[in-house]
Amino acid sequence: MEEQTFSRPFHHPRPGAPLSCDGVSLESLARKFGTPLYVYSARQIADRLRMFQKSFASREHLVCYAVKANSALAILKLLAGLGAGFDIVSGGELERVLAAAPEAVGRVVFSGVGKTAAEIDRALKAGILQFNVESEAELALLDLRAKKLKKKARFALRVNPDVFADTHPYISTGLREHKFGIDIRRALTIYKDAADSRWLEAHGVSVHIGSQIRSAAPFGAAIGRVSKLVQQLKREGITLKAVDAGGGLGIDYHGGSFDAMEKACEYAEALQNALGDFDGRLLIEPGRFIVAQAGALLARVLYVKRNGKKTFVIADAAMNDLIRPALYQAHHEIVPVRPRAGKARIVDVVGPVCESGDFFARDRKLMRVEPEDLVALLDAGAYGMAQSSNYNSRPRPAEVLVEGTKARLIRRRETMADLLAPEMV
Ligand SMILES: *Cc1c(COP(=O)(O)O)cnc(C)c1O
C-alpha cells in the first residue's frame, strides 16, 4: 500500500494508524467536518506547480493553471501566490480569479469555443493576458468589442494540429473532427487578415490536444506543428510573443511507481525540443497534473449488502459528488481509512443516487469494510468537486485544505436552504 501512495499525500503514518493527509488524520477531519468531504494537500499543489516552474526554468514561461480542474478560491489564491497564471473557460471562472487573486488577472488566458460578448467585455476591461480564439467568427466579435471599449485585445488562435492523443474520447480534443480550435492550415490567412485591425494584437498561438495524456510524444508533435506556423508567420512579418501549449499532462490513477517530477521533465523536454529557437514566452495550462493527486474524497460506509453473487458497499458519497467513474469509466483507488484484519472481498462500491451508473468501482478487490467505516477515494482533486452537482437534491460536500499540520475549511457543506434559495413555489 505504501508504494501505491508514493505520489500522493495520503498515507498510513504507521501500520494500523488511520490514513492521513500530510500527517493530519482523516478520521479527525471526518469527525470535525462530516462526510462526504473533499480533502486537499496544499503542500502537494504547491509542489506540483513548482515541478513545472523548475522544468521550464531555462526559458521565459508562465504556468496558467486550468481553473476548471478545481476552482476552489483558496486553491486559486494559493497558486497565484506562487506566481501561477490561470486558464479560464468562462466568465464565471474569470470572476473566481478576480475574487481570489485580482492581482493575477494580467496572467489570465481565456479559452473556450463559446465566449459571449458580455464575457469578452468583462475580460477586456479586466485586462487579461490573452484570448485564445477558437473561430473566425469569435475573432470578429473580439475585434468589435475591443473597438467598442477602446481596449486592444491580445489574441492567440487556438489551432487544431490534427494530432491524435491516446486518451478517453470525451477528453480528446486535438483532431480536425473535434469542435475545438481552428484548422492549422487556415491559421496563416486569419493572422494576416487580423493584422489590418487596430484593435487586435496577434500575441500568440495556442493548442490543447486533450486531457489525461500519459506520454510526452503527442505534446511534442503538436508543438512541432505550431512551431512551423510561428516561423511562417515570422517570415510574413508577424512575430508572436507567446506559444501556449495547453494542458493535458496525465497522472497515474492506479498508483504504482508514478514519478511526477520525472513526468514533468519529460514533458518539458518534449516541448523545448519542439519549440526550436522560438525565443518568446511559453505558456502551459496544466490542471489535472497539479491538483488531482492532492485531493481525496472521504466517504462513510452506510451499508454492506449482498444481491445474488454480488456484494455492494454503499457509501454516503455518490456520482453527484464525483462523476468521473460514471462519465469516463475512470478508475479511483479506494482505501479504507482504518484497515481491518480479514480477507479482501470483491465488491462494487456505490452511492445512494438512483442510477445504476452511480458507482465508484465495480468488481474491485477491497479490504474488509463495515458500516460506519471511512473510505478515501484517491486522486479526486481534479474534476471532482468541479463537476459535482445537486442531482437527487443532494447538497454538495464540504472542502478542507490541509496546510502544514493544520486543516482549514475552504468551503462549507451546502445546506438544503442553499439548494432551495433560487426557487419559487
Ligand atoms: C481542460 C483544459 C485544460 C486543462 O486540462 P488538464 O488535462 O486538466 O491539464 C487546459 N487548457 C484547456 C483549453 C482546457 O480546455
Short mmCIF file of C-alpha atoms and ligand atoms in Angstrom, two decimals:
data_model
loop_
_atom_site.label_atom_id
_atom_site.label_comp_id
_atom_site.label_asym_id
_atom_site.label_seq_id
_atom_site.Cartn_x
_atom_site.Cartn_y
_atom_site.Cartn_z
CA MET A 1 0.00 0.00 0.00
CA GLU A 2 2.84 2.41 0.78
CA GLU A 3 4.17 2.32 -2.75
CA GLN A 4 0.66 2.96 -4.09
CA THR A 5 0.58 6.23 -2.20
CA PHE A 6 4.09 7.18 -3.34
CA SER A 7 2.99 10.14 -5.45
CA ARG A 8 0.16 11.11 -3.12
CA PRO A 9 -0.06 12.99 0.17
CA PHE A 10 -2.31 10.27 1.65
CA HIS A 11 -0.51 7.73 3.83
CA HIS A 12 -0.96 5.45 6.80
CA PRO A 13 1.67 7.03 9.09
CA ARG A 14 2.11 3.76 10.99
CA PRO A 15 0.71 0.28 10.39
CA GLY A 16 -2.81 0.27 11.83
CA ALA A 17 -2.97 4.07 12.13
CA PRO A 18 -5.73 5.87 10.20
CA LEU A 19 -4.99 7.22 6.73
CA SER A 20 -3.76 10.80 6.88
CA CYS A 21 -3.22 13.75 4.57
CA ASP A 22 0.28 15.09 5.20
CA GLY A 23 0.04 13.61 8.71
CA VAL A 24 -3.42 15.03 9.51
CA SER A 25 -5.75 12.16 10.39
CA LEU A 26 -8.70 11.73 8.05
CA GLU A 27 -10.71 10.28 10.97
CA SER A 28 -10.36 13.54 12.84
CA LEU A 29 -11.34 15.52 9.72
CA ALA A 30 -14.45 13.37 9.23
CA ARG A 31 -15.42 13.89 12.88
CA LYS A 32 -14.95 17.64 12.64
CA PHE A 33 -16.36 18.36 9.17
CA GLY A 34 -18.59 15.37 8.38
CA THR A 35 -18.73 13.29 5.18
CA PRO A 36 -18.68 13.26 2.23
CA LEU A 37 -15.68 15.56 2.43
CA TYR A 38 -13.06 16.68 -0.08
CA VAL A 39 -9.59 16.93 1.46
CA TYR A 40 -6.68 18.62 -0.35
CA SER A 41 -2.98 18.95 0.43
CA ALA A 42 -1.72 22.50 -0.09
CA ARG A 43 1.83 21.17 0.02
CA GLN A 44 1.30 18.86 -2.93
CA ILE A 45 -0.48 21.51 -5.02
CA ALA A 46 2.47 23.86 -4.47
CA ASP A 47 4.98 21.08 -5.20
CA ARG A 48 3.33 20.21 -8.49
CA LEU A 49 3.28 23.82 -9.65
CA ARG A 50 6.98 24.12 -8.75
CA MET A 51 7.78 20.99 -10.76
CA PHE A 52 6.65 22.79 -13.90
CA GLN A 53 8.32 26.04 -12.91
CA LYS A 54 11.61 24.17 -12.35
CA SER A 55 11.39 22.11 -15.54
CA PHE A 56 10.94 25.25 -17.63
CA ALA A 57 13.32 27.45 -15.62
CA SER A 58 15.69 27.84 -18.57
CA ARG A 59 13.19 29.81 -20.64
CA GLU A 60 10.62 32.55 -20.17
CA HIS A 61 7.41 30.78 -19.21
CA LEU A 62 4.12 31.06 -17.35
CA VAL A 63 2.13 28.23 -15.83
CA CYS A 64 -1.55 29.10 -16.33
CA TYR A 65 -3.39 26.69 -14.04
CA ALA A 66 -6.60 25.41 -15.69
CA VAL A 67 -9.27 26.66 -13.31
CA LYS A 68 -11.88 24.16 -14.47
CA ALA A 69 -9.97 21.26 -12.85
CA ASN A 70 -10.65 22.63 -9.38
CA SER A 71 -11.90 26.17 -8.98
CA ALA A 72 -11.86 26.49 -5.17
CA LEU A 73 -10.98 30.09 -4.32
CA ALA A 74 -8.44 29.04 -1.68
CA ILE A 75 -6.61 26.90 -4.24
CA LEU A 76 -6.59 29.72 -6.80
CA LYS A 77 -5.17 32.06 -4.18
CA LEU A 78 -2.50 29.56 -3.17
CA LEU A 79 -1.39 29.11 -6.79
CA ALA A 80 -1.48 32.84 -7.60
CA GLY A 81 0.74 33.49 -4.59
CA LEU A 82 3.33 31.13 -6.09
CA GLY A 83 3.33 33.01 -9.40
CA ALA A 84 0.83 30.98 -11.39
CA GLY A 85 -1.43 32.47 -14.01
CA PHE A 86 -4.79 30.96 -14.97
CA ASP A 87 -6.52 29.38 -17.94
CA ILE A 88 -10.22 30.12 -17.79
CA VAL A 89 -13.06 28.83 -19.96
CA SER A 90 -15.95 31.03 -18.83
CA GLY A 91 -16.87 34.41 -17.42
CA GLY A 92 -17.66 32.61 -14.17
CA GLU A 93 -14.09 31.39 -13.87
CA LEU A 94 -12.86 34.94 -14.50
CA GLU A 95 -14.99 36.10 -11.57
CA ARG A 96 -13.39 33.40 -9.43
CA VAL A 97 -9.89 34.61 -10.31
CA LEU A 98 -10.95 38.21 -9.61
CA ALA A 99 -12.38 37.14 -6.23
CA ALA A 100 -9.41 35.01 -5.17
CA ALA A 101 -6.43 36.82 -6.68
CA PRO A 102 -7.29 40.05 -8.54
CA GLU A 103 -3.57 40.85 -8.80
CA ALA A 104 -3.19 37.83 -11.12
CA VAL A 105 -5.68 38.97 -13.77
CA GLY A 106 -2.84 40.04 -16.08
CA ARG A 107 -1.76 36.39 -16.12
CA VAL A 108 -5.11 35.03 -17.36
CA VAL A 109 -5.69 33.34 -20.71
CA PHE A 110 -9.29 32.85 -21.82
CA SER A 111 -10.08 29.63 -23.73
CA GLY A 112 -13.40 28.14 -24.83
CA VAL A 113 -15.44 27.77 -28.02
CA GLY A 114 -18.46 29.78 -26.94
CA LYS A 115 -17.44 33.10 -25.41
CA THR A 116 -20.31 35.60 -25.24
CA ALA A 117 -20.00 39.35 -25.90
CA ALA A 118 -20.59 40.01 -22.19
CA GLU A 119 -17.78 37.62 -21.20
CA ILE A 120 -15.42 39.18 -23.73
CA ASP A 121 -16.23 42.70 -22.46
CA ARG A 122 -15.59 41.76 -18.85
CA ALA A 123 -12.25 40.16 -19.74
CA LEU A 124 -11.19 43.14 -21.88
CA LYS A 125 -11.98 45.57 -19.07
CA ALA A 126 -10.20 43.37 -16.51
CA GLY A 127 -7.08 43.37 -18.71
CA ILE A 128 -6.37 39.67 -19.19
CA LEU A 129 -3.18 38.49 -20.89
CA GLN A 130 -4.63 36.73 -23.93
CA PHE A 131 -7.83 35.50 -25.59
CA ASN A 132 -7.44 32.02 -27.05
CA VAL A 133 -9.74 32.39 -30.03
CA GLU A 134 -11.42 29.30 -31.42
CA SER A 135 -13.12 30.53 -34.63
CA GLU A 136 -13.06 33.34 -37.17
CA ALA A 137 -16.50 34.46 -36.00
CA GLU A 138 -15.18 34.78 -32.45
CA LEU A 139 -12.21 36.83 -33.68
CA ALA A 140 -14.61 39.15 -35.50
CA LEU A 141 -16.64 39.59 -32.32
CA LEU A 142 -13.48 40.22 -30.28
CA ASP A 143 -12.45 42.91 -32.77
CA LEU A 144 -15.88 44.52 -32.50
CA ARG A 145 -15.96 44.52 -28.69
CA ALA A 146 -12.35 45.77 -28.45
CA LYS A 147 -13.17 48.65 -30.78
CA LYS A 148 -16.30 49.49 -28.80
CA LEU A 149 -14.42 49.53 -25.47
CA LYS A 150 -11.28 51.06 -26.98
CA LYS A 151 -9.18 48.30 -25.43
CA LYS A 152 -6.63 46.46 -27.50
CA ALA A 153 -7.28 42.70 -27.48
CA ARG A 154 -4.29 40.38 -27.35
CA PHE A 155 -5.27 37.15 -29.06
CA ALA A 156 -3.90 33.73 -29.87
CA LEU A 157 -5.54 31.45 -32.38
CA ARG A 158 -6.21 28.09 -30.83
CA VAL A 159 -5.16 25.89 -33.69
CA ASN A 160 -6.12 22.32 -34.21
CA PRO A 161 -2.91 20.46 -35.05
CA ASP A 162 -4.69 17.23 -36.06
CA VAL A 163 -2.68 15.19 -33.58
CA PHE A 164 -4.11 12.04 -32.05
CA ALA A 165 -3.71 11.70 -28.30
CA ASP A 166 -4.47 8.32 -26.80
CA THR A 167 -6.98 9.15 -24.09
CA HIS A 168 -10.70 8.78 -23.38
CA PRO A 169 -12.73 10.01 -26.42
CA TYR A 170 -14.63 12.54 -24.25
CA ILE A 171 -11.39 14.33 -23.31
CA SER A 172 -9.53 14.13 -26.62
CA THR A 173 -9.61 17.45 -28.46
CA GLY A 174 -6.79 17.69 -31.00
CA LEU A 175 -8.31 16.11 -34.09
CA ARG A 176 -9.83 18.02 -37.01
CA GLU A 177 -13.24 16.46 -36.30
CA HIS A 178 -13.39 17.90 -32.78
CA LYS A 179 -15.27 21.12 -32.05
CA PHE A 180 -12.15 22.82 -30.67
CA GLY A 181 -9.74 25.15 -32.38
CA ILE A 182 -9.16 26.34 -35.93
CA ASP A 183 -7.69 24.15 -38.64
CA ILE A 184 -3.95 24.90 -38.52
CA ARG A 185 -3.89 25.17 -42.34
CA ARG A 186 -6.24 28.21 -42.17
CA ALA A 187 -4.35 30.00 -39.39
CA LEU A 188 -1.83 31.92 -41.51
CA THR A 189 -4.56 33.63 -43.54
CA ILE A 190 -6.51 34.57 -40.42
CA TYR A 191 -3.46 36.11 -38.72
CA LYS A 192 -2.71 38.09 -41.89
CA ASP A 193 -6.27 39.40 -42.08
CA ALA A 194 -6.25 40.32 -38.40
CA ALA A 195 -3.17 42.49 -38.93
CA ASP A 196 -5.49 45.06 -40.56
CA SER A 197 -7.38 45.68 -37.33
CA ARG A 198 -6.00 48.32 -34.99
CA TRP A 199 -7.83 46.66 -32.05
CA LEU A 200 -6.41 43.17 -32.42
CA GLU A 201 -2.86 42.24 -31.44
CA ALA A 202 -1.59 38.87 -32.63
CA HIS A 203 0.00 37.94 -29.32
CA GLY A 204 0.36 34.18 -29.52
CA VAL A 205 -0.79 30.84 -30.79
CA SER A 206 -2.33 28.14 -28.65
CA VAL A 207 -3.04 24.44 -28.80
CA HIS A 208 -4.67 21.95 -26.43
CA ILE A 209 -4.88 18.36 -27.61
CA GLY A 210 -6.80 16.76 -24.76
CA SER A 211 -6.61 15.60 -21.19
CA GLN A 212 -5.10 12.71 -19.20
CA ILE A 213 -2.41 12.17 -21.85
CA ARG A 214 0.29 9.99 -20.33
CA SER A 215 3.02 10.20 -22.96
CA ALA A 216 5.01 13.31 -23.86
CA ALA A 217 5.21 12.47 -27.57
CA PRO A 218 1.85 13.90 -28.74
CA PHE A 219 2.62 17.21 -26.99
CA GLY A 220 5.92 17.38 -28.85
CA ALA A 221 4.18 16.56 -32.15
CA ALA A 222 1.57 19.30 -31.63
CA ILE A 223 4.15 21.93 -30.69
CA GLY A 224 6.29 20.86 -33.65
CA ARG A 225 3.41 21.81 -35.97
CA VAL A 226 2.77 25.02 -34.07
CA SER A 227 6.46 25.97 -34.35
CA LYS A 228 6.30 25.67 -38.13
CA LEU A 229 3.37 28.08 -38.13
CA VAL A 230 5.27 30.50 -35.86
CA GLN A 231 8.18 30.52 -38.33
CA GLN A 232 5.86 31.02 -41.30
CA LEU A 233 4.24 33.95 -39.54
CA LYS A 234 7.62 35.47 -38.76
CA ARG A 235 8.56 35.35 -42.43
CA GLU A 236 5.32 37.24 -43.11
CA GLY A 237 6.31 39.91 -40.60
CA ILE A 238 4.07 38.69 -37.74
CA THR A 239 6.16 37.96 -34.64
CA LEU A 240 4.28 36.17 -31.89
CA LYS A 241 5.24 36.75 -28.28
CA ALA A 242 3.78 33.55 -26.85
CA VAL A 243 3.25 29.89 -27.62
CA ASP A 244 0.57 28.34 -25.42
CA ALA A 245 0.99 24.56 -25.27
CA GLY A 246 -2.28 23.96 -23.40
CA GLY A 247 -2.73 21.42 -20.63
CA GLY A 248 -3.44 17.73 -20.61
CA LEU A 249 -0.48 16.01 -18.94
CA GLY A 250 -1.91 12.94 -17.23
CA ILE A 251 -1.32 11.20 -13.93
CA ASP A 252 -1.38 7.55 -12.89
CA TYR A 253 -4.75 6.83 -11.28
CA HIS A 254 -3.59 3.30 -10.48
CA GLY A 255 -0.76 4.43 -8.23
CA GLY A 256 2.27 2.27 -8.69
CA SER A 257 5.60 3.93 -9.16
CA PHE A 258 4.50 7.14 -10.87
CA ASP A 259 7.22 9.77 -10.53
CA ALA A 260 5.66 13.18 -11.11
CA MET A 261 8.94 15.10 -11.35
CA GLU A 262 10.24 12.70 -13.98
CA LYS A 263 6.99 13.14 -15.97
CA ALA A 264 7.18 16.93 -15.76
CA CYS A 265 10.79 16.85 -17.02
CA GLU A 266 9.94 14.51 -19.89
CA TYR A 267 7.09 16.82 -20.86
CA ALA A 268 9.30 19.92 -20.63
CA GLU A 269 11.95 18.28 -22.79
CA ALA A 270 9.41 17.35 -25.50
CA LEU A 271 8.11 20.93 -25.61
CA GLN A 272 11.56 22.53 -25.53
CA ASN A 273 12.80 20.36 -28.40
CA ALA A 274 9.73 21.11 -30.48
CA LEU A 275 9.95 24.85 -29.85
CA GLY A 276 13.34 25.04 -31.54
CA ASP A 277 14.71 28.58 -31.49
CA PHE A 278 11.44 30.29 -30.55
CA ASP A 279 12.56 32.92 -28.06
CA GLY A 280 9.17 34.18 -26.86
CA ARG A 281 7.25 33.12 -23.82
CA LEU A 282 5.96 29.60 -23.32
CA LEU A 283 2.57 29.26 -21.65
CA ILE A 284 1.26 25.95 -20.35
CA GLU A 285 -2.20 25.22 -18.94
CA PRO A 286 -1.99 22.20 -16.65
CA GLY A 287 -4.99 21.40 -14.49
CA ARG A 288 -5.20 17.74 -13.51
CA PHE A 289 -1.46 17.26 -13.02
CA ILE A 290 -1.38 19.97 -10.36
CA VAL A 291 -4.46 19.13 -8.29
CA ALA A 292 -5.64 15.55 -8.99
CA GLN A 293 -3.39 13.65 -6.63
CA ALA A 294 -3.52 16.35 -3.96
CA GLY A 295 -7.17 15.53 -3.27
CA ALA A 296 -9.28 12.69 -1.90
CA LEU A 297 -13.00 12.29 -1.41
CA LEU A 298 -13.67 10.96 2.06
CA ALA A 299 -16.88 8.94 2.46
CA ARG A 300 -18.51 6.85 5.14
CA VAL A 301 -19.86 3.36 4.52
CA LEU A 302 -23.62 3.25 5.13
CA TYR A 303 -24.42 -0.37 4.32
CA VAL A 304 -22.82 -3.53 3.04
CA LYS A 305 -25.32 -5.69 1.19
CA ARG A 306 -25.37 -8.81 -0.95
CA ASN A 307 -27.54 -9.17 -4.05
CA GLY A 308 -27.17 -12.55 -5.64
CA LYS A 309 -23.47 -13.12 -6.19
CA LYS A 310 -22.50 -9.50 -5.72
CA THR A 311 -21.51 -7.54 -2.64
CA PHE A 312 -22.30 -3.84 -2.63
CA VAL A 313 -20.57 -1.34 -0.37
CA ILE A 314 -22.93 1.63 -0.19
CA ALA A 315 -21.17 4.87 0.68
CA ASP A 316 -22.60 8.27 1.64
CA ALA A 317 -20.83 9.87 -1.35
CA ALA A 318 -22.29 9.45 -4.82
CA MET A 319 -21.92 10.26 -8.51
CA ASN A 320 -23.17 13.79 -7.86
CA ASP A 321 -20.06 14.34 -5.70
CA LEU A 322 -17.59 12.58 -8.04
CA ILE A 323 -18.85 11.73 -11.51
CA ARG A 324 -15.61 10.59 -13.15
CA PRO A 325 -16.23 6.82 -12.84
CA ALA A 326 -19.73 7.18 -14.32
CA LEU A 327 -18.73 9.67 -17.03
CA TYR A 328 -15.34 8.40 -18.20
CA GLN A 329 -15.19 4.88 -16.74
CA ALA A 330 -12.41 6.39 -14.63
CA HIS A 331 -10.53 4.41 -12.01
CA HIS A 332 -10.07 5.75 -8.48
CA GLU A 333 -8.16 3.83 -5.83
CA ILE A 334 -10.33 3.27 -2.76
CA VAL A 335 -8.56 2.91 0.57
CA PRO A 336 -10.17 2.06 3.93
CA VAL A 337 -9.12 4.79 6.34
CA ARG A 338 -8.56 2.34 9.24
CA PRO A 339 -7.54 -1.04 7.85
CA ARG A 340 -9.29 -4.07 9.37
CA ALA A 341 -7.94 -7.56 9.68
CA GLY A 342 -9.62 -10.15 7.49
CA LYS A 343 -9.82 -11.18 3.87
CA ALA A 344 -10.24 -8.77 1.00
CA ARG A 345 -13.52 -9.14 -0.91
CA ILE A 346 -14.60 -8.42 -4.46
CA VAL A 347 -17.20 -5.65 -4.19
CA ASP A 348 -18.96 -2.84 -6.03
CA VAL A 349 -18.60 0.50 -4.26
CA VAL A 350 -21.69 2.58 -4.98
CA GLY A 351 -23.54 5.67 -3.80
CA PRO A 352 -27.18 6.33 -2.85
CA VAL A 353 -28.20 8.01 -6.12
CA CYS A 354 -31.00 6.34 -8.08
CA GLU A 355 -28.98 5.41 -11.18
CA SER A 356 -27.16 2.18 -11.96
CA GLY A 357 -24.37 4.41 -13.23
CA ASP A 358 -23.84 5.62 -9.68
CA PHE A 359 -20.74 3.60 -8.85
CA PHE A 360 -17.17 4.32 -7.81
CA ALA A 361 -15.81 0.85 -8.50
CA ARG A 362 -17.07 -2.41 -9.94
CA ASP A 363 -15.74 -5.86 -9.05
CA ARG A 364 -12.95 -4.27 -7.03
CA LYS A 365 -10.83 -6.16 -4.54
CA LEU A 366 -11.25 -4.18 -1.33
CA MET A 367 -10.06 -4.84 2.22
CA ARG A 368 -12.97 -5.69 4.50
CA VAL A 369 -15.11 -2.70 5.44
CA GLU A 370 -18.14 -2.48 7.71
CA PRO A 371 -20.89 0.13 8.09
CA GLU A 372 -19.57 3.35 9.72
CA ASP A 373 -16.07 2.77 8.34
CA LEU A 374 -14.44 5.58 6.38
CA VAL A 375 -13.04 5.10 2.89
CA ALA A 376 -10.95 7.52 0.83
CA LEU A 377 -11.33 7.80 -2.94
CA LEU A 378 -7.88 8.89 -4.06
CA ASP A 379 -6.81 11.23 -6.87
CA ALA A 380 -10.10 13.12 -6.67
CA GLY A 381 -8.62 16.64 -6.56
CA ALA A 382 -9.25 17.35 -10.26
CA TYR A 383 -12.67 17.25 -11.95
CA GLY A 384 -14.19 16.04 -8.68
CA MET A 385 -15.83 18.90 -6.82
CA ALA A 386 -15.60 20.94 -10.05
CA GLN A 387 -18.04 18.56 -11.78
CA SER A 388 -20.26 17.96 -8.77
CA SER A 389 -23.98 18.64 -8.90
CA ASN A 390 -27.07 18.64 -6.73
CA TYR A 391 -28.60 15.66 -8.53
CA ASN A 392 -31.09 13.85 -6.28
CA SER A 393 -31.25 17.11 -4.24
CA ARG A 394 -28.01 16.22 -2.54
CA PRO A 395 -26.14 19.17 -1.01
CA ARG A 396 -22.54 19.34 -2.20
CA PRO A 397 -19.73 18.20 0.14
CA ALA A 398 -17.56 20.49 2.21
CA GLU A 399 -13.91 21.05 1.24
CA VAL A 400 -10.88 21.17 3.53
CA LEU A 401 -7.35 22.33 2.74
CA VAL A 402 -4.51 20.81 4.75
CA GLU A 403 -1.75 23.38 5.23
CA GLY A 404 1.23 22.01 7.13
CA THR A 405 -0.19 20.32 10.23
CA LYS A 406 -3.46 22.28 10.16
CA ALA A 407 -6.67 21.74 8.22
CA ARG A 408 -8.90 24.60 7.20
CA LEU A 409 -12.46 24.59 5.89
CA ILE A 410 -12.37 26.28 2.47
CA ARG A 411 -15.99 25.59 1.51
CA ARG A 412 -18.73 24.77 3.96
CA ARG A 413 -21.12 21.93 3.31
CA GLU A 414 -24.17 23.08 1.37
CA THR A 415 -27.46 23.15 3.21
CA MET A 416 -30.94 22.45 1.90
CA ALA A 417 -31.60 26.17 2.31
CA ASP A 418 -28.79 26.83 -0.23
CA LEU A 419 -30.43 24.44 -2.67
CA LEU A 420 -33.94 25.86 -2.29
CA ALA A 421 -32.93 29.54 -2.32
CA PRO A 422 -33.28 30.26 -6.08
CA GLU A 423 -36.70 28.59 -6.43
CA MET A 424 -40.27 29.84 -6.15
CA VAL A 425 -43.24 27.65 -5.48
C1 LIG B 1 -9.33 21.39 -19.73
C2 LIG B 1 -8.32 22.27 -20.34
C3 LIG B 1 -7.03 22.35 -19.78
C4 LIG B 1 -6.58 21.52 -18.61
O1 LIG B 1 -6.51 20.16 -18.91
P1 LIG B 1 -5.84 19.15 -17.87
O2 LIG B 1 -5.99 17.84 -18.51
O3 LIG B 1 -6.60 19.26 -16.60
O4 LIG B 1 -4.42 19.56 -17.70
C5 LIG B 1 -6.14 23.26 -20.34
N1 LIG B 1 -6.48 24.03 -21.41
C6 LIG B 1 -7.71 23.96 -21.97
C7 LIG B 1 -8.02 24.83 -23.13
C8 LIG B 1 -8.66 23.08 -21.47
O5 LIG B 1 -9.86 23.01 -22.05
#
